[in-house]
CSV table of C-alpha atoms and ligand atoms in Angstrom, one decimal:
chain,number,residue,atom,x,y,z
A,1,MET,CA,-107.6,-19.7,52.8
A,2,ARG,CA,-104.7,-18.4,54.8
A,3,GLN,CA,-104.0,-21.4,57.0
A,4,GLY,CA,-101.0,-22.8,55.2
A,5,PRO,CA,-98.4,-21.8,52.7
A,6,VAL,CA,-99.7,-24.1,49.9
A,7,ILE,CA,-103.2,-22.6,49.9
A,8,ARG,CA,-101.8,-19.1,50.3
A,9,ARG,CA,-99.7,-19.6,47.2
A,10,LEU,CA,-102.7,-21.0,45.4
A,11,VAL,CA,-104.8,-17.9,45.9
A,12,ARG,CA,-102.0,-15.4,45.6
A,13,GLU,CA,-102.9,-12.6,43.2
A,14,THR,CA,-99.5,-10.9,42.6
A,15,TRP,CA,-96.2,-12.6,41.9
A,16,LEU,CA,-92.9,-10.7,42.0
A,17,GLY,CA,-90.4,-12.4,39.7
A,18,LEU,CA,-86.9,-11.8,38.4
A,19,ASP,CA,-88.3,-11.2,34.9
A,20,ASP,CA,-89.9,-8.0,36.2
A,21,LEU,CA,-86.7,-6.3,37.3
A,22,ILE,CA,-84.3,-3.9,35.7
A,23,TYR,CA,-81.0,-3.0,37.5
A,24,PRO,CA,-79.6,0.5,37.3
A,25,VAL,CA,-75.8,0.7,36.6
A,26,PHE,CA,-73.5,3.7,36.8
A,27,ILE,CA,-70.6,3.9,34.3
A,28,THR,CA,-67.8,6.4,35.0
A,29,ALA,CA,-64.8,7.6,33.1
A,30,GLY,CA,-61.3,6.4,33.8
A,31,ARG,CA,-59.7,3.0,34.2
A,32,GLY,CA,-59.8,0.5,37.1
A,33,VAL,CA,-62.4,2.5,38.9
A,34,VAL,CA,-64.9,1.0,41.4
A,35,GLN,CA,-66.2,3.8,43.4
A,36,PRO,CA,-68.8,3.1,46.1
A,37,VAL,CA,-71.7,5.6,46.4
A,38,ALA,CA,-71.7,6.5,50.1
A,39,ALA,CA,-75.5,7.1,50.4
A,40,MET,CA,-76.3,3.8,48.5
A,41,PRO,CA,-74.6,0.9,50.3
A,42,GLY,CA,-74.0,-1.9,47.7
A,43,VAL,CA,-74.0,0.5,44.7
A,44,SER,CA,-70.8,1.6,43.0
A,45,ARG,CA,-69.7,3.5,39.9
A,46,TYR,CA,-67.7,1.4,37.5
A,47,SER,CA,-65.4,2.4,34.6
A,48,VAL,CA,-65.9,0.5,31.4
A,49,ASP,CA,-63.0,-2.0,32.1
A,50,THR,CA,-64.3,-2.9,35.6
A,51,LEU,CA,-67.9,-3.4,34.6
A,52,PRO,CA,-67.5,-7.2,34.3
A,53,ARG,CA,-66.9,-7.4,38.1
A,54,LEU,CA,-70.5,-6.3,38.5
A,55,LEU,CA,-72.2,-7.6,35.3
A,56,ASP,CA,-70.8,-11.2,35.4
A,57,GLU,CA,-72.8,-11.5,38.7
A,58,VAL,CA,-75.8,-9.7,37.4
A,59,VAL,CA,-76.0,-12.1,34.4
A,60,GLU,CA,-75.3,-15.1,36.6
A,61,LEU,CA,-78.1,-14.1,38.9
A,62,GLY,CA,-80.5,-14.1,36.0
A,63,ILE,CA,-81.4,-10.4,36.1
A,64,PRO,CA,-82.8,-9.8,32.6
A,65,GLY,CA,-81.8,-6.2,32.0
A,66,ILE,CA,-80.0,-3.0,33.2
A,67,ILE,CA,-80.5,0.7,32.8
A,68,VAL,CA,-77.2,2.6,32.2
A,69,PHE,CA,-76.3,6.0,33.6
A,70,GLY,CA,-73.2,7.9,32.6
A,71,VAL,CA,-70.9,9.8,34.9
A,72,PRO,CA,-68.6,11.7,32.4
A,73,ASP,CA,-65.3,13.4,33.3
A,74,THR,CA,-66.2,16.6,31.4
A,75,LYS,CA,-69.3,18.8,31.7
A,76,ASP,CA,-70.1,21.9,29.7
A,77,GLU,CA,-72.8,24.2,28.8
A,78,ARG,CA,-74.0,22.1,25.8
A,79,ALA,CA,-73.7,18.7,27.4
A,80,THR,CA,-71.3,17.7,24.7
A,81,ALA,CA,-70.3,14.4,26.4
A,82,ALA,CA,-73.9,13.2,26.4
A,83,TYR,CA,-73.9,12.7,22.6
A,84,ASP,CA,-70.2,12.0,22.0
A,85,PRO,CA,-69.8,8.7,20.2
A,86,GLY,CA,-66.8,8.1,22.4
A,87,GLY,CA,-68.6,9.0,25.6
A,88,VAL,CA,-68.8,6.7,28.7
A,89,VAL,CA,-72.3,5.4,28.0
A,90,GLN,CA,-71.6,4.8,24.3
A,91,ARG,CA,-68.3,2.9,25.0
A,92,GLY,CA,-69.8,1.1,28.0
A,93,VAL,CA,-72.9,-0.1,26.0
A,94,ALA,CA,-70.8,-1.4,23.2
A,95,ALA,CA,-68.6,-3.3,25.6
A,96,ILE,CA,-71.6,-4.7,27.5
A,97,LYS,CA,-73.4,-5.9,24.4
A,98,GLU,CA,-70.2,-7.5,23.2
A,99,ARG,CA,-69.7,-9.5,26.4
A,100,TYR,CA,-73.4,-10.1,27.3
A,101,PRO,CA,-75.4,-10.1,24.0
A,102,GLU,CA,-78.5,-11.5,25.8
A,103,LEU,CA,-78.6,-8.8,28.6
A,104,LEU,CA,-81.2,-6.1,27.8
A,105,VAL,CA,-79.5,-2.8,27.9
A,106,ILE,CA,-81.6,0.3,28.4
A,107,THR,CA,-79.9,3.7,28.4
A,108,ASP,CA,-81.1,6.7,30.4
A,109,VAL,CA,-81.3,9.7,28.1
A,110,CYS,CA,-80.8,13.0,29.8
A,111,LEU,CA,-78.4,15.9,29.9
A,112,CYS,CA,-78.2,16.6,33.7
A,113,ALA,CA,-75.0,14.6,34.3
A,114,TYR,CA,-73.3,16.3,31.3
A,115,THR,CA,-74.2,20.0,31.8
A,116,ASP,CA,-72.0,22.2,34.0
A,117,HIS,CA,-75.1,23.6,35.7
A,118,GLY,CA,-76.7,20.2,36.3
A,119,HIS,CA,-80.0,20.9,34.7
A,120,CYS,CA,-81.7,18.4,32.2
A,121,GLY,CA,-81.6,20.8,29.3
A,122,LEU,CA,-79.8,23.9,28.0
A,123,VAL,CA,-80.1,27.0,30.1
A,124,LYS,CA,-80.2,30.7,29.2
A,125,ASN,CA,-80.6,33.4,31.7
A,126,GLY,CA,-81.7,30.9,34.3
A,127,GLU,CA,-84.4,29.3,32.1
A,128,ILE,CA,-84.5,25.9,30.5
A,129,LEU,CA,-84.6,26.2,26.7
A,130,ASN,CA,-87.0,23.4,25.8
A,131,ASP,CA,-86.7,22.9,22.0
A,132,PRO,CA,-83.0,23.2,21.5
A,133,SER,CA,-82.5,20.8,24.4
A,134,VAL,CA,-84.9,18.3,22.8
A,135,GLU,CA,-82.7,18.3,19.7
A,136,LEU,CA,-79.7,17.3,21.8
A,137,LEU,CA,-81.7,14.6,23.7
A,138,ALA,CA,-82.6,13.1,20.3
A,139,ARG,CA,-78.9,13.1,19.3
A,140,THR,CA,-78.0,11.5,22.6
A,141,ALA,CA,-80.6,8.7,22.1
A,142,LEU,CA,-79.3,8.1,18.5
A,143,SER,CA,-75.7,7.8,19.8
A,144,HIS,CA,-76.9,5.2,22.3
A,145,ALA,CA,-78.8,3.2,19.7
A,146,ARG,CA,-75.7,3.3,17.5
A,147,ALA,CA,-73.6,2.0,20.4
A,148,GLY,CA,-76.0,-1.0,20.6
A,149,ALA,CA,-78.6,0.1,23.2
A,150,ASP,CA,-81.8,-2.1,23.1
A,151,VAL,CA,-84.1,0.5,24.5
A,152,VAL,CA,-83.7,4.3,25.1
A,153,ALA,CA,-85.3,5.9,28.1
A,154,PRO,CA,-85.6,9.7,28.1
A,155,SER,CA,-85.8,11.0,31.7
A,156,ASP,CA,-85.6,14.8,31.2
A,157,MET,CA,-89.4,15.6,31.3
A,158,LEU,CA,-89.0,18.3,28.6
A,159,ASP,CA,-91.9,18.7,26.2
A,160,GLY,CA,-91.8,16.8,22.9
A,161,ARG,CA,-88.7,14.7,23.4
A,162,VAL,CA,-90.4,11.4,22.8
A,163,GLY,CA,-91.6,12.4,19.4
A,164,ALA,CA,-88.2,14.0,18.5
A,165,ILE,CA,-86.3,10.8,19.5
A,166,ARG,CA,-88.8,8.6,17.6
A,167,ASP,CA,-88.4,10.7,14.4
A,168,LEU,CA,-84.6,10.7,14.6
A,169,LEU,CA,-84.3,7.0,15.4
A,170,ASP,CA,-86.7,6.2,12.5
A,171,ALA,CA,-84.9,8.4,10.1
A,172,GLU,CA,-81.5,6.8,10.9
A,173,GLY,CA,-82.6,3.2,10.6
A,174,TYR,CA,-83.4,2.5,14.3
A,175,ASN,CA,-87.1,2.2,13.9
A,176,HIS,CA,-87.0,-1.1,15.9
A,177,ILE,CA,-85.6,0.5,19.0
A,178,PRO,CA,-88.4,0.9,21.7
A,179,ILE,CA,-88.7,4.0,23.8
A,180,MET,CA,-89.4,3.7,27.5
A,181,SER,CA,-90.4,7.2,28.6
A,182,TYR,CA,-90.1,8.6,32.1
A,183,ALA,CA,-93.7,9.9,31.5
A,184,ALA,CA,-94.8,10.8,35.0
A,185,LYS,CA,-91.6,11.9,36.7
A,186,TYR,CA,-92.1,14.0,39.8
A,187,ALA,CA,-89.9,16.7,41.3
A,188,SER,CA,-89.0,14.5,44.2
A,189,ALA,CA,-86.7,14.6,47.3
A,190,PHE,CA,-86.4,10.8,46.8
A,191,TYR,CA,-83.7,11.4,44.1
A,192,GLY,CA,-81.1,12.8,46.6
A,193,PRO,CA,-78.7,9.8,46.8
A,194,PHE,CA,-78.8,9.4,43.0
A,195,ARG,CA,-77.6,12.9,42.4
A,196,GLU,CA,-74.5,11.9,44.4
A,197,ALA,CA,-74.1,8.7,42.4
A,198,ALA,CA,-74.5,10.6,39.0
A,199,SER,CA,-73.0,13.9,40.1
A,200,SER,CA,-76.1,15.5,38.6
A,201,ALA,CA,-77.4,17.9,41.3
A,202,PRO,CA,-78.6,21.2,39.8
A,203,GLN,CA,-76.1,24.0,40.6
A,204,PHE,CA,-78.9,26.6,40.9
A,205,GLY,CA,-82.6,26.3,41.5
A,206,ASP,CA,-84.4,23.0,41.3
A,207,ARG,CA,-86.2,20.8,38.7
A,208,ARG,CA,-89.8,22.0,39.5
A,209,SER,CA,-90.2,23.9,36.2
A,210,TYR,CA,-90.0,20.6,34.2
A,211,GLN,CA,-90.6,17.7,36.6
A,212,MET,CA,-94.1,17.2,38.0
A,213,ASP,CA,-95.7,18.6,41.1
A,214,PRO,CA,-96.1,15.7,43.6
A,215,ALA,CA,-99.6,16.9,44.3
A,216,ASN,CA,-100.9,16.0,40.8
A,217,ALA,CA,-102.3,12.7,39.5
A,218,LEU,CA,-104.6,13.8,36.6
A,219,GLU,CA,-101.6,15.6,35.1
A,220,ALA,CA,-99.8,12.3,35.1
A,221,LEU,CA,-102.5,10.8,32.8
A,222,ARG,CA,-102.1,13.8,30.4
A,223,GLU,CA,-98.3,13.3,30.4
A,224,VAL,CA,-98.7,9.6,29.6
A,225,ALA,CA,-101.3,10.3,26.9
A,226,LEU,CA,-98.9,12.8,25.2
A,227,ASP,CA,-95.9,10.4,25.4
A,228,LEU,CA,-97.9,7.6,23.9
A,229,GLU,CA,-99.1,9.8,21.1
A,230,GLU,CA,-95.5,10.7,20.4
A,231,GLY,CA,-94.5,7.1,20.2
A,232,ALA,CA,-93.6,5.8,23.7
A,233,ASP,CA,-93.7,2.0,24.0
A,234,ILE,CA,-93.3,1.7,27.8
A,235,VAL,CA,-94.3,4.5,30.2
A,236,MET,CA,-92.8,5.0,33.6
A,237,VAL,CA,-93.9,6.4,37.0
A,238,LYS,CA,-91.1,7.7,39.2
A,239,PRO,CA,-90.6,7.5,42.2
A,240,ALA,CA,-92.7,4.5,43.0
A,241,LEU,CA,-93.6,4.2,46.7
A,242,ALA,CA,-95.3,7.6,47.2
A,243,TYR,CA,-97.0,7.3,43.8
A,244,LEU,CA,-98.7,3.9,43.9
A,245,ASP,CA,-102.1,5.5,43.2
A,246,VAL,CA,-100.6,7.1,40.0
A,247,ILE,CA,-99.4,3.7,38.9
A,248,ARG,CA,-102.9,2.3,39.4
A,249,ARG,CA,-104.6,5.1,37.6
A,250,ILE,CA,-102.3,4.8,34.6
A,251,LYS,CA,-102.7,1.0,34.5
A,252,ASP,CA,-106.5,1.4,34.6
A,253,THR,CA,-106.5,4.1,31.9
A,254,PHE,CA,-104.0,2.9,29.3
A,255,GLU,CA,-103.3,-0.6,28.1
A,256,VAL,CA,-99.6,-0.3,27.8
A,257,PRO,CA,-96.6,-1.8,29.6
A,258,LEU,CA,-95.9,0.3,32.7
A,259,ALA,CA,-92.7,0.6,34.6
A,260,ALA,CA,-92.1,1.9,38.2
A,261,TYR,CA,-88.8,3.3,39.3
A,262,ASN,CA,-88.0,2.3,42.9
A,263,VAL,CA,-85.6,5.3,43.2
A,264,SER,CA,-82.4,5.9,45.2
A,265,GLY,CA,-84.0,7.4,48.2
A,266,GLU,CA,-86.4,4.5,48.5
A,267,TYR,CA,-83.3,2.2,48.5
A,268,SER,CA,-81.2,4.3,50.9
A,269,PHE,CA,-83.6,4.5,53.7
A,270,VAL,CA,-84.2,0.8,53.7
A,271,LYS,CA,-80.5,0.1,53.7
A,272,ALA,CA,-79.9,2.6,56.5
A,273,ALA,CA,-82.7,1.1,58.7
A,274,ALA,CA,-81.5,-2.4,58.0
A,275,GLU,CA,-77.9,-1.5,59.0
A,276,LYS,CA,-79.2,-0.3,62.3
A,277,GLY,CA,-81.1,-3.6,62.7
A,278,TRP,CA,-84.4,-1.8,62.9
A,279,VAL,CA,-86.2,-3.6,60.1
A,280,ASP,CA,-86.1,-7.0,58.3
A,281,GLU,CA,-84.7,-5.9,55.0
A,282,ARG,CA,-85.7,-8.9,53.0
A,283,ALA,CA,-89.3,-8.9,54.1
A,284,LEU,CA,-89.5,-5.1,53.7
A,285,VAL,CA,-88.1,-5.0,50.2
A,286,LEU,CA,-90.2,-7.9,49.0
A,287,GLU,CA,-93.3,-6.2,50.4
A,288,MET,CA,-92.5,-2.9,48.8
A,289,LEU,CA,-91.9,-4.4,45.4
A,290,THR,CA,-94.9,-6.6,45.6
A,291,GLY,CA,-96.9,-3.5,46.4
A,292,MET,CA,-95.6,-1.8,43.3
A,293,LYS,CA,-96.7,-4.8,41.2
A,294,ARG,CA,-100.1,-5.0,42.9
A,295,ALA,CA,-100.5,-1.3,42.1
A,296,GLY,CA,-100.1,-2.1,38.4
A,297,ALA,CA,-96.4,-2.0,37.5
A,298,ASP,CA,-95.3,-4.6,35.0
A,299,ILE,CA,-91.6,-3.6,35.3
A,300,ILE,CA,-89.7,-2.4,38.3
A,301,LEU,CA,-86.4,-0.6,38.1
A,302,THR,CA,-84.6,-1.2,41.3
A,303,TYR,CA,-81.2,-1.1,43.0
A,304,PHE,CA,-82.4,-4.1,45.0
A,305,ALA,CA,-82.4,-6.4,41.9
A,306,PRO,CA,-79.4,-8.5,42.9
A,307,ASP,CA,-80.7,-8.8,46.5
A,308,VAL,CA,-84.1,-9.9,45.2
A,309,ALA,CA,-82.5,-12.4,42.8
A,310,ARG,CA,-80.6,-14.0,45.7
A,311,TRP,CA,-83.7,-14.0,48.0
A,312,LEU,CA,-85.9,-15.5,45.3
A,313,ARG,CA,-83.3,-18.2,44.6
A,314,GLU,CA,-83.3,-19.1,48.3
A,315,ALA,CA,-87.1,-19.2,48.6
B,401,PBG,C1,-81.8,12.0,35.4
B,401,PBG,C2,-82.4,11.0,36.3
B,401,PBG,C3,-82.6,11.1,37.7
B,401,PBG,C4,-82.9,9.8,38.2
B,401,PBG,C5,-83.0,9.0,37.0
B,401,PBG,N1,-82.6,9.8,35.9
B,401,PBG,C6,-82.3,12.2,38.7
B,401,PBG,C7,-83.1,13.5,38.6
B,401,PBG,O1,-84.0,13.7,37.8
B,401,PBG,O2,-82.7,14.4,39.4
B,401,PBG,C8,-83.2,9.4,39.6
B,401,PBG,C9,-83.0,8.0,39.9
B,401,PBG,C10,-82.9,7.7,41.4
B,401,PBG,O3,-83.1,8.6,42.2
B,401,PBG,O4,-82.7,6.5,41.7
B,401,PBG,N2,-82.7,13.1,35.1
């Protein structure tokens, strides 16, 4: 059954399609800004006014949705810019939905790019304050929904945030807005290039007191169960490549839509090797993403989305 392309296609079990992909987008303050991210060739930060230079193409390529990250120009102790109705994400989302009403806009809900210390919550004496942070995360999610976000995606990994976001959205008339939770998010070295892109590296310590230990898989099942109980509609595993077993276990245990985040480090090392001519980028990327789908992911968040769209078009 492998002798020719027709029969191989006939018996193929896993199909990677454009409809599976979500493209991450970085929105920064200022005007006229298109700022390449050095460690992520092909990825730039855009100010609200230059976004069409990127998104006209994204929409033309048929990519169904984006996830938006904000890079604010002010950071403080209380992450004020995260829930400011005039913040970069809030203004960006409103502008995007006006120009591309059909494009699905997901917003990343976190405080790390907005706090001066770079942690995902409020900090006192070097410790993360869980509950007061969760309140601010819920306010942030609400401000995104008010700006027109179609889905909110909390990525902080603090306890109880999904429930708090659900309650506040419901109380404010946004009961129709789904929550995609970063449910099993690991404390990973694969986020390195992203922290340059989002200027969100922690200024002291690391994220191991709130993100998961890479050695644990059963704990991922407990995290997913909790998030679903609190009202998550889509759950995510992040990163993807080193955690395909976690994706599979979640898929086998829970009957809910599952997303995998093909993170910045997984993008950068492919781009670097391809630039050196060491690998066949197209074959490598399609194999990686197909592997994520085979493992059980329904949705893949990936910086390769435009590349994949072009390759699928050619195929
Ligand atoms: C914010 C957040 C991070 C990523 C997505 N949301 C960084 C982190 O937790 O340090 C990583 C995305 C990527 O590496 O592509 N908390």
